[in-house]
CSV table of C-alpha atoms and ligand atoms in Angstrom, one decimal:
chain,number,residue,atom,x,y,z
A,27,UNK,CA,94.5,-140.3,52.9
A,28,UNK,CA,92.2,-138.2,55.2
A,29,UNK,CA,93.5,-135.1,57.0
A,30,UNK,CA,96.7,-135.9,58.9
A,31,UNK,CA,97.2,-134.4,62.3
A,32,UNK,CA,100.3,-136.0,63.6
A,33,UNK,CA,103.1,-138.4,62.6
A,34,UNK,CA,105.4,-140.3,65.0
A,35,UNK,CA,108.6,-141.2,63.2
A,36,UNK,CA,111.8,-143.1,64.0
A,37,UNK,CA,110.1,-145.4,66.5
A,38,UNK,CA,110.8,-149.0,67.0
A,39,UNK,CA,107.3,-150.4,66.6
A,40,UNK,CA,105.9,-153.5,68.3
A,41,UNK,CA,102.6,-153.4,66.4
A,42,UNK,CA,101.2,-156.6,67.9
A,43,UNK,CA,99.4,-157.2,64.6
A,44,UNK,CA,99.6,-160.8,63.3
A,45,UNK,CA,101.7,-163.3,65.3
A,46,UNK,CA,104.4,-162.3,67.8
A,47,UNK,CA,105.4,-158.7,68.3
A,48,UNK,CA,105.0,-157.5,64.7
A,49,UNK,CA,108.2,-155.4,64.8
A,50,UNK,CA,109.0,-152.5,62.5
A,51,UNK,CA,112.6,-151.4,63.2
A,52,UNK,CA,112.5,-147.8,62.1
A,53,UNK,CA,108.8,-147.2,62.0
A,54,UNK,CA,106.3,-144.4,61.7
A,55,UNK,CA,102.6,-144.1,62.8
A,56,UNK,CA,100.4,-141.5,61.2
A,57,UNK,CA,97.4,-140.2,63.1
A,58,UNK,CA,94.2,-138.7,61.7
A,59,UNK,CA,91.8,-137.5,64.3
A,60,UNK,CA,91.5,-140.3,66.9
A,61,UNK,CA,92.5,-143.0,64.4
A,62,UNK,CA,95.7,-144.6,63.0
A,63,UNK,CA,95.8,-143.6,59.3
A,64,UNK,CA,99.1,-145.2,58.2
A,65,UNK,CA,101.8,-147.5,59.7
A,66,UNK,CA,105.1,-148.4,58.1
A,67,UNK,CA,108.8,-147.7,57.8
A,68,UNK,CA,109.8,-144.1,58.4
A,69,UNK,CA,111.6,-144.1,55.0
A,70,UNK,CA,108.2,-144.8,53.3
A,71,UNK,CA,106.3,-142.1,55.1
A,72,UNK,CA,103.7,-140.7,52.8
A,73,UNK,CA,104.5,-137.2,51.5
A,74,UNK,CA,101.3,-135.8,52.9
A,75,UNK,CA,102.6,-136.7,56.4
A,76,UNK,CA,105.5,-134.3,55.8
A,77,UNK,CA,103.3,-131.3,55.1
A,78,UNK,CA,103.9,-128.2,57.3
A,79,UNK,CA,100.5,-128.6,58.9
A,80,UNK,CA,101.4,-132.0,60.3
A,81,UNK,CA,102.9,-132.2,63.8
A,82,UNK,CA,105.9,-134.6,63.5
A,83,UNK,CA,107.3,-136.2,66.6
A,84,UNK,CA,110.6,-137.9,66.4
A,85,UNK,CA,110.8,-140.7,68.9
A,86,UNK,CA,114.6,-141.2,68.4
A,87,UNK,CA,114.5,-145.0,68.4
A,88,UNK,CA,112.2,-145.3,71.5
A,89,UNK,CA,109.8,-148.3,71.4
A,90,UNK,CA,106.1,-147.7,70.7
A,91,UNK,CA,103.4,-150.3,71.4
A,92,UNK,CA,99.6,-150.2,71.3
A,93,UNK,CA,98.2,-148.6,74.5
A,94,UNK,CA,97.8,-151.3,77.1
A,95,UNK,CA,94.5,-152.9,77.9
A,96,UNK,CA,93.6,-154.0,81.5
A,97,UNK,CA,90.7,-156.2,80.7
A,98,UNK,CA,89.7,-157.3,84.2
A,99,UNK,CA,89.5,-155.0,87.2
A,100,UNK,CA,87.2,-154.2,90.1
A,101,UNK,CA,88.5,-150.7,90.3
A,102,UNK,CA,85.4,-149.1,91.8
A,103,UNK,CA,84.9,-150.0,95.5
A,104,UNK,CA,84.6,-148.4,98.9
A,105,UNK,CA,87.1,-149.0,101.8
A,106,UNK,CA,89.9,-151.5,101.7
A,107,UNK,CA,90.6,-155.0,103.2
A,108,UNK,CA,94.1,-154.5,104.7
A,109,UNK,CA,92.8,-156.1,107.9
A,110,UNK,CA,91.9,-159.3,106.1
A,111,UNK,CA,95.3,-159.2,104.4
A,112,UNK,CA,96.8,-159.4,107.9
A,113,UNK,CA,94.4,-162.2,108.9
A,114,UNK,CA,95.3,-164.2,105.8
A,115,UNK,CA,99.0,-163.8,106.6
A,116,UNK,CA,98.3,-165.3,110.0
A,117,UNK,CA,96.8,-168.4,108.2
A,118,UNK,CA,93.1,-167.7,107.8
A,119,UNK,CA,92.0,-168.6,104.3
A,120,UNK,CA,90.1,-166.4,101.8
A,121,UNK,CA,87.2,-168.9,101.8
A,122,UNK,CA,87.0,-168.9,105.7
A,123,UNK,CA,86.9,-165.1,105.7
A,124,UNK,CA,84.2,-165.1,103.0
A,125,UNK,CA,82.1,-167.7,104.8
A,126,UNK,CA,82.4,-165.6,108.0
A,127,UNK,CA,80.7,-162.6,106.4
A,128,UNK,CA,83.9,-160.8,105.5
A,129,UNK,CA,85.5,-160.8,102.1
A,130,UNK,CA,83.4,-159.5,99.2
A,131,UNK,CA,80.5,-158.8,101.7
A,132,UNK,CA,82.7,-156.5,103.7
A,133,UNK,CA,83.6,-154.4,100.6
A,134,UNK,CA,79.8,-154.4,99.8
A,135,UNK,CA,79.1,-152.7,103.1
A,136,UNK,CA,81.8,-150.1,102.5
A,137,UNK,CA,80.7,-149.5,98.9
A,138,UNK,CA,77.0,-149.1,99.9
A,139,UNK,CA,78.2,-146.4,102.3
A,140,UNK,CA,80.2,-144.5,99.6
A,141,UNK,CA,78.7,-141.7,97.5
A,142,UNK,CA,79.1,-141.6,93.7
A,143,UNK,CA,81.7,-138.8,94.0
A,144,UNK,CA,83.7,-140.7,96.6
A,145,UNK,CA,83.7,-143.8,94.3
A,146,UNK,CA,84.8,-141.8,91.3
A,147,UNK,CA,87.5,-140.0,93.2
A,148,UNK,CA,89.0,-143.2,94.6
A,149,UNK,CA,88.7,-145.1,91.3
A,150,UNK,CA,90.2,-142.3,89.3
A,151,UNK,CA,93.2,-142.2,91.6
A,152,UNK,CA,93.8,-145.9,91.0
A,153,UNK,CA,93.2,-145.5,87.3
A,154,UNK,CA,95.8,-142.7,87.1
A,155,UNK,CA,98.4,-145.3,88.3
A,156,UNK,CA,97.5,-147.5,85.4
A,157,UNK,CA,97.5,-144.6,82.9
A,158,UNK,CA,101.1,-143.8,83.9
A,159,UNK,CA,102.0,-147.3,82.7
A,160,UNK,CA,100.5,-146.7,79.2
A,161,UNK,CA,97.0,-148.2,79.8
A,162,UNK,CA,94.5,-146.7,77.5
A,163,UNK,CA,91.6,-149.2,77.8
A,164,UNK,CA,90.4,-150.4,81.2
A,165,UNK,CA,87.5,-152.7,82.2
A,166,UNK,CA,85.7,-151.9,85.4
A,167,UNK,CA,83.2,-154.3,87.0
A,168,UNK,CA,80.3,-153.7,89.4
A,169,UNK,CA,79.6,-156.5,91.9
A,170,UNK,CA,80.2,-154.8,95.3
A,171,UNK,CA,76.6,-153.4,95.5
A,172,UNK,CA,74.4,-156.5,95.3
A,173,UNK,CA,71.4,-154.2,95.2
A,174,UNK,CA,70.0,-152.1,92.4
A,175,UNK,CA,70.9,-148.8,93.9
A,176,UNK,CA,74.6,-149.6,94.6
A,177,UNK,CA,75.2,-151.7,91.5
A,178,UNK,CA,74.0,-148.8,89.4
A,179,UNK,CA,76.0,-146.3,91.4
A,180,UNK,CA,79.1,-148.4,90.8
A,181,UNK,CA,78.5,-148.5,87.0
A,182,UNK,CA,77.9,-144.8,87.0
A,183,UNK,CA,81.1,-144.4,88.8
A,184,UNK,CA,82.9,-146.4,86.1
A,185,UNK,CA,81.4,-144.1,83.5
A,186,UNK,CA,82.5,-141.2,85.7
A,187,UNK,CA,86.1,-142.4,85.5
A,188,UNK,CA,85.9,-142.3,81.7
A,189,UNK,CA,84.5,-138.8,81.8
A,190,UNK,CA,87.2,-137.5,84.1
A,191,UNK,CA,90.3,-139.2,82.6
A,192,UNK,CA,91.7,-139.8,79.1
A,193,UNK,CA,90.7,-143.5,79.1
A,194,UNK,CA,88.4,-145.9,77.4
A,195,UNK,CA,86.4,-147.6,80.1
A,196,UNK,CA,84.4,-150.8,79.5
A,197,UNK,CA,81.7,-151.4,82.0
A,198,UNK,CA,80.9,-154.9,83.1
A,199,UNK,CA,77.8,-155.7,85.2
A,200,UNK,CA,79.1,-158.4,87.6
A,201,UNK,CA,75.6,-159.4,88.6
A,202,UNK,CA,76.4,-162.6,90.4
A,203,UNK,CA,79.4,-162.0,92.7
A,204,UNK,CA,78.2,-162.9,96.2
A,205,UNK,CA,74.9,-163.8,97.8
A,206,UNK,CA,73.8,-160.9,100.1
A,207,UNK,CA,73.0,-161.9,103.6
A,208,UNK,CA,69.3,-160.9,103.4
A,209,UNK,CA,68.9,-163.3,100.5
A,210,UNK,CA,70.6,-166.2,102.2
A,211,UNK,CA,67.4,-168.3,102.3
A,212,UNK,CA,66.4,-167.6,98.7
A,213,UNK,CA,69.2,-168.1,96.2
A,214,UNK,CA,66.9,-168.5,93.2
A,215,UNK,CA,64.9,-165.4,94.2
A,216,UNK,CA,68.2,-163.4,94.2
A,217,UNK,CA,69.2,-164.6,90.8
A,218,UNK,CA,65.7,-163.6,89.5
A,219,UNK,CA,66.0,-160.2,91.2
A,220,UNK,CA,69.4,-159.6,89.6
A,221,UNK,CA,68.1,-160.4,86.2
A,222,UNK,CA,64.6,-158.8,86.3
A,223,UNK,CA,65.5,-155.6,88.2
A,224,UNK,CA,69.2,-154.8,88.5
A,225,UNK,CA,70.3,-155.9,85.0
A,226,UNK,CA,67.3,-154.4,83.3
A,227,UNK,CA,67.8,-151.0,85.1
A,228,UNK,CA,71.5,-151.0,84.3
A,229,UNK,CA,70.8,-151.9,80.6
A,230,UNK,CA,68.1,-149.2,80.4
A,231,UNK,CA,70.7,-146.6,81.5
A,232,UNK,CA,73.3,-147.8,78.9
A,233,UNK,CA,75.7,-148.9,81.6
A,234,UNK,CA,76.4,-152.5,80.5
A,235,UNK,CA,79.0,-153.5,77.9
A,236,UNK,CA,79.2,-157.1,79.2
A,237,UNK,CA,78.1,-159.2,82.2
A,238,UNK,CA,80.1,-161.4,84.5
A,239,UNK,CA,79.5,-163.9,87.3
A,240,UNK,CA,81.6,-165.6,90.0
A,241,UNK,CA,81.2,-169.4,89.5
A,242,UNK,CA,82.6,-170.9,92.7
A,243,UNK,CA,81.6,-172.9,95.8
A,244,UNK,CA,81.6,-169.7,97.9
A,245,UNK,CA,79.7,-167.8,95.2
A,246,UNK,CA,77.3,-169.1,92.5
A,247,UNK,CA,76.7,-172.6,91.0
A,248,UNK,CA,77.1,-173.2,87.3
A,249,UNK,CA,73.3,-173.6,86.9
A,250,UNK,CA,72.8,-170.2,88.5
A,251,UNK,CA,75.4,-168.6,86.2
A,252,UNK,CA,73.8,-170.2,83.2
A,253,UNK,CA,70.4,-168.8,84.1
A,254,UNK,CA,71.9,-165.3,84.3
A,255,UNK,CA,73.9,-165.8,81.1
A,256,UNK,CA,70.8,-166.9,79.2
A,257,UNK,CA,69.0,-163.7,80.2
A,258,UNK,CA,72.1,-161.6,79.1
A,259,UNK,CA,72.4,-163.5,75.8
A,260,UNK,CA,68.7,-162.7,75.0
A,261,UNK,CA,69.6,-159.0,75.3
A,262,UNK,CA,72.7,-159.5,73.1
A,263,UNK,CA,75.1,-158.7,75.9
A,264,UNK,CA,78.5,-160.3,75.8
A,265,UNK,CA,79.5,-162.7,78.7
A,266,UNK,CA,82.5,-163.1,80.9
A,267,UNK,CA,83.0,-165.6,83.8
A,268,UNK,CA,85.1,-165.8,86.9
A,269,UNK,CA,85.9,-169.5,86.5
A,270,UNK,CA,87.7,-172.2,88.3
A,271,UNK,CA,89.6,-169.8,90.6
A,272,UNK,CA,89.5,-171.9,93.8
A,273,UNK,CA,88.1,-175.2,92.5
A,274,UNK,CA,87.1,-176.9,89.3
A,275,UNK,CA,83.4,-176.4,88.7
A,276,UNK,CA,83.9,-176.7,84.9
A,277,UNK,CA,83.7,-173.0,84.6
A,278,UNK,CA,86.0,-172.7,81.6
A,279,UNK,CA,83.9,-175.2,79.6
A,280,UNK,CA,80.7,-173.4,80.7
A,281,UNK,CA,82.0,-170.1,79.5
A,282,UNK,CA,83.0,-171.7,76.2
A,283,UNK,CA,79.6,-173.4,75.7
A,284,UNK,CA,77.8,-170.2,76.4
A,285,UNK,CA,79.9,-168.4,73.9
A,286,UNK,CA,81.5,-166.1,76.5
A,287,UNK,CA,84.2,-163.7,75.5
A,288,UNK,CA,86.4,-164.9,78.3
A,289,UNK,CA,86.9,-167.2,81.3
A,290,UNK,CA,89.0,-165.6,84.0
A,291,UNK,CA,91.4,-166.8,86.7
A,292,UNK,CA,91.3,-170.6,85.7
A,293,UNK,CA,93.9,-171.9,88.2
A,294,UNK,CA,91.8,-175.1,88.6
A,295,UNK,CA,90.6,-175.3,85.0
A,296,UNK,CA,90.6,-178.9,83.6
A,297,UNK,CA,92.0,-180.1,80.3
A,298,UNK,CA,88.4,-180.4,79.0
A,299,UNK,CA,87.8,-176.8,79.8
A,300,UNK,CA,91.0,-175.8,77.9
A,301,UNK,CA,89.9,-177.8,74.9
A,302,UNK,CA,86.4,-176.3,74.9
A,303,UNK,CA,87.8,-172.8,75.2
A,304,UNK,CA,90.1,-173.4,72.3
A,305,UNK,CA,87.2,-174.7,70.1
A,306,UNK,CA,85.0,-171.7,71.0
A,307,UNK,CA,87.7,-169.1,70.9
A,308,UNK,CA,87.1,-168.1,74.5
A,309,UNK,CA,90.0,-166.0,75.9
A,310,UNK,CA,91.7,-167.2,79.0
A,311,UNK,CA,92.3,-164.2,81.2
A,312,UNK,CA,95.0,-165.0,83.7
A,313,UNK,CA,95.2,-163.0,87.0
A,314,UNK,CA,98.5,-163.6,88.7
A,315,UNK,CA,97.9,-160.8,91.2
A,316,UNK,CA,95.1,-162.9,92.8
A,317,UNK,CA,97.3,-166.0,92.7
A,318,UNK,CA,100.1,-164.1,94.4
A,319,UNK,CA,98.0,-162.4,97.1
A,320,UNK,CA,96.1,-165.5,98.0
A,321,UNK,CA,99.3,-167.5,98.1
A,322,UNK,CA,97.7,-169.9,95.7
A,323,UNK,CA,100.0,-172.8,94.7
A,324,UNK,CA,98.2,-174.2,91.7
A,325,UNK,CA,99.0,-172.4,88.5
A,326,UNK,CA,96.5,-172.3,85.6
A,327,UNK,CA,97.1,-174.9,82.8
A,328,UNK,CA,99.1,-172.7,80.5
A,329,UNK,CA,100.5,-175.6,78.4
A,330,UNK,CA,96.9,-176.9,77.8
A,331,UNK,CA,95.9,-173.3,76.7
A,332,UNK,CA,98.8,-173.2,74.3
A,333,UNK,CA,98.1,-176.7,73.0
A,334,UNK,CA,94.5,-175.7,72.3
A,335,UNK,CA,95.4,-172.3,70.9
A,336,UNK,CA,93.4,-170.5,73.6
A,337,UNK,CA,94.2,-166.8,73.4
A,338,UNK,CA,95.8,-165.8,76.7
A,339,UNK,CA,95.2,-162.3,78.3
A,340,UNK,CA,96.7,-160.9,81.5
A,341,UNK,CA,95.1,-158.4,83.8
A,342,UNK,CA,95.5,-156.8,87.2
A,343,UNK,CA,92.2,-158.0,88.7
A,344,UNK,CA,92.6,-154.8,90.8
A,345,UNK,CA,90.3,-155.2,93.8
A,346,UNK,CA,90.5,-154.8,97.6
A,347,UNK,CA,90.4,-158.5,98.5
A,348,UNK,CA,92.3,-160.9,96.3
A,349,UNK,CA,94.4,-158.5,94.2
A,350,UNK,CA,95.2,-155.1,95.6
A,351,UNK,CA,97.6,-154.6,92.7
A,352,UNK,CA,97.5,-151.3,90.8
A,353,UNK,CA,100.1,-152.2,88.2
A,354,UNK,CA,99.6,-154.0,84.9
A,355,UNK,CA,103.4,-154.1,84.3
A,356,UNK,CA,103.6,-156.1,87.6
A,357,UNK,CA,100.9,-158.4,86.3
A,358,UNK,CA,103.1,-159.0,83.2
A,359,UNK,CA,106.1,-159.9,85.4
A,360,UNK,CA,104.0,-162.2,87.7
A,361,UNK,CA,102.5,-163.8,84.6
A,362,UNK,CA,106.0,-164.8,83.4
A,363,UNK,CA,107.5,-165.7,86.8
A,364,UNK,CA,104.5,-167.5,88.4
A,365,UNK,CA,102.7,-168.9,85.3
A,366,UNK,CA,105.6,-169.4,82.9
A,367,UNK,CA,104.4,-167.1,80.2
A,368,UNK,CA,107.0,-165.7,77.8
A,369,UNK,CA,107.4,-161.9,77.8
A,370,UNK,CA,105.9,-161.8,74.3
A,371,UNK,CA,102.9,-163.7,75.5
A,372,UNK,CA,102.6,-161.3,78.4
A,373,UNK,CA,102.6,-158.3,76.1
A,374,UNK,CA,100.1,-159.9,73.8
A,375,UNK,CA,98.1,-160.6,77.0
A,376,UNK,CA,97.8,-156.9,77.8
A,377,UNK,CA,97.2,-155.7,74.2
A,378,UNK,CA,95.6,-157.9,71.5
A,379,UNK,CA,94.3,-160.6,73.7
A,380,UNK,CA,93.1,-158.2,76.4
A,381,UNK,CA,91.2,-156.3,73.7
A,382,UNK,CA,89.7,-159.6,72.5
A,383,UNK,CA,88.5,-160.5,76.1
A,384,UNK,CA,86.6,-157.2,76.0
A,385,UNK,CA,85.2,-157.7,72.5
A,386,UNK,CA,86.9,-154.6,71.3
A,387,UNK,CA,89.7,-156.1,69.2
A,388,UNK,CA,88.3,-154.4,66.1
A,389,UNK,CA,89.1,-151.0,67.6
A,390,UNK,CA,92.1,-151.4,70.0
A,391,UNK,CA,95.0,-153.7,71.0
A,392,UNK,CA,97.3,-153.4,68.0
A,393,UNK,CA,98.8,-150.7,65.8
A,394,UNK,CA,96.9,-151.1,62.6
A,395,UNK,CA,95.2,-148.7,60.2
A,396,UNK,CA,91.7,-147.8,61.2
A,397,UNK,CA,92.1,-148.6,64.9
A,398,UNK,CA,92.1,-146.0,67.6
A,399,UNK,CA,95.3,-144.1,67.9
A,400,UNK,CA,95.9,-145.4,71.4
A,401,UNK,CA,99.7,-145.9,71.9
A,402,UNK,CA,102.4,-146.2,74.5
A,403,UNK,CA,106.0,-145.0,74.3
A,404,UNK,CA,108.8,-146.8,76.2
A,405,UNK,CA,112.4,-146.1,77.2
A,406,UNK,CA,113.5,-149.7,76.8
A,407,UNK,CA,116.0,-151.6,74.7
A,408,UNK,CA,113.4,-154.3,73.8
A,409,UNK,CA,109.7,-154.8,74.7
A,410,UNK,CA,110.6,-157.9,76.7
A,411,UNK,CA,111.7,-155.4,79.4
A,412,UNK,CA,108.1,-154.5,80.0
A,413,UNK,CA,107.8,-157.9,81.8
A,414,UNK,CA,111.3,-157.9,83.2
A,415,UNK,CA,111.4,-154.9,85.5
A,416,UNK,CA,109.5,-155.2,88.8
A,417,UNK,CA,108.4,-151.9,90.3
A,418,UNK,CA,110.0,-149.8,87.6
A,419,UNK,CA,107.9,-148.1,85.0
A,420,UNK,CA,109.7,-147.3,81.7
A,421,UNK,CA,106.6,-145.7,80.1
A,422,UNK,CA,107.6,-142.2,78.9
A,423,UNK,CA,104.6,-141.3,76.8
A,424,UNK,CA,101.1,-142.2,76.0
A,425,UNK,CA,98.8,-141.3,73.1
A,426,UNK,CA,95.1,-141.5,73.7
A,427,UNK,CA,92.6,-141.0,70.9
A,428,UNK,CA,95.4,-139.5,68.8
A,429,UNK,CA,96.6,-137.0,71.5
A,430,UNK,CA,99.9,-137.2,73.2
A,431,UNK,CA,99.8,-137.0,77.0
A,432,UNK,CA,103.4,-136.6,77.9
A,433,UNK,CA,106.8,-137.3,76.5
A,434,UNK,CA,110.0,-136.9,78.6
B,513,NIG,O1,88.4,-161.5,90.9
B,513,NIG,N1,86.9,-163.9,92.5
B,513,NIG,C1,86.0,-163.0,92.7
B,513,NIG,N2,86.1,-161.7,92.6
B,513,NIG,C2,87.3,-161.0,92.8
B,513,NIG,C3,87.6,-160.9,94.2
B,513,NIG,C4,86.7,-160.0,94.9
B,513,NIG,C5,87.1,-159.7,96.3
B,513,NIG,O2,87.7,-160.5,97.1
B,513,NIG,O3,86.7,-158.6,96.7
B,513,NIG,C6,88.4,-161.6,92.1
B,513,NIG,O4,89.4,-162.2,92.6
B,514,FE,FE1,87.9,-160.5,89.4
């Protein structure tokens, strides 16, 4: 074994490797640098891990899981949309607000007005809330710039959050989110501009881990998303898709056919989409925060996903319009209560399957030898409690890249 830095012993482990929770009753995790070097029963701890140079932390029966993964957020944005929240409570729909020039376009105006530093400050404060819940990997999308300058500033802000905080940030270029007003008469021209100028510039700066598009009546048609995806595929960039959130445009199937990592939202996804996603191994990323805040009544077809063995992930969708929800534990609870997920599915959704939706399952999402030593420690009797409590955070410690943040 390579040099050992730290050993966590007497933990109840939910490794999330294999099926289910992967429980080890009295477990130990040995850390070397930023990696997991050994996992097993405390009784079997390798003698090297008991050397005087090794920092041994006794978890006294607390639960340890992989660090959580929030695989779908729009964490970088300017302003807020609490005024629209009030309007929606009075009965105006999300689509009506969007078609009236509000919605995403109102956040675009506020984001264009914000400096890089303002964006990083605001996003870091939101990210700290997620970190306190044991999140170690976070996805952040662009999509509120809709021009080269602001989209790049958003992606740089996402990179800035990673520089500032102990967090692994995956940057997604959400190239097709809304049509800017000044391109209203030239949709095809806008798609070409996004591909040839914005995407190319973001790629050249190393700011793109994946691309995304919003496939919807109020956003972009399947054909437009396909054109963008083909350009991204040529560059070898992984694909994600906001699919079938407000209507069924066959987005789930489109994501599957294009070989996307994930299709996200999926309230209106058809049985055919669920089947295509199962065949392709496309992850269904469910976003119960948006369902809740939009007072949606149609839940995604979870039974069809299960029947087709579609991996299910859960995420906050943290954004100022449809999901101002800064808690991944809350997403777990809502996923169970509103979508009928089991607490085990919810935990898999924010660990292994979240990692898969980001294309980083080789490195994070479960407690396995060789993966990043990104871990969360919980004061609970059983991991099902992570989905059970609402507005109560039982995370008492977090390990990022092998280093322990805090332990009460
Ligand atoms: O994931 N659906 C599209 N995009 C975001 C909402 C963006 C917004 O309303 O600002 C979402 O729900
Ligand atoms: Fe989203």
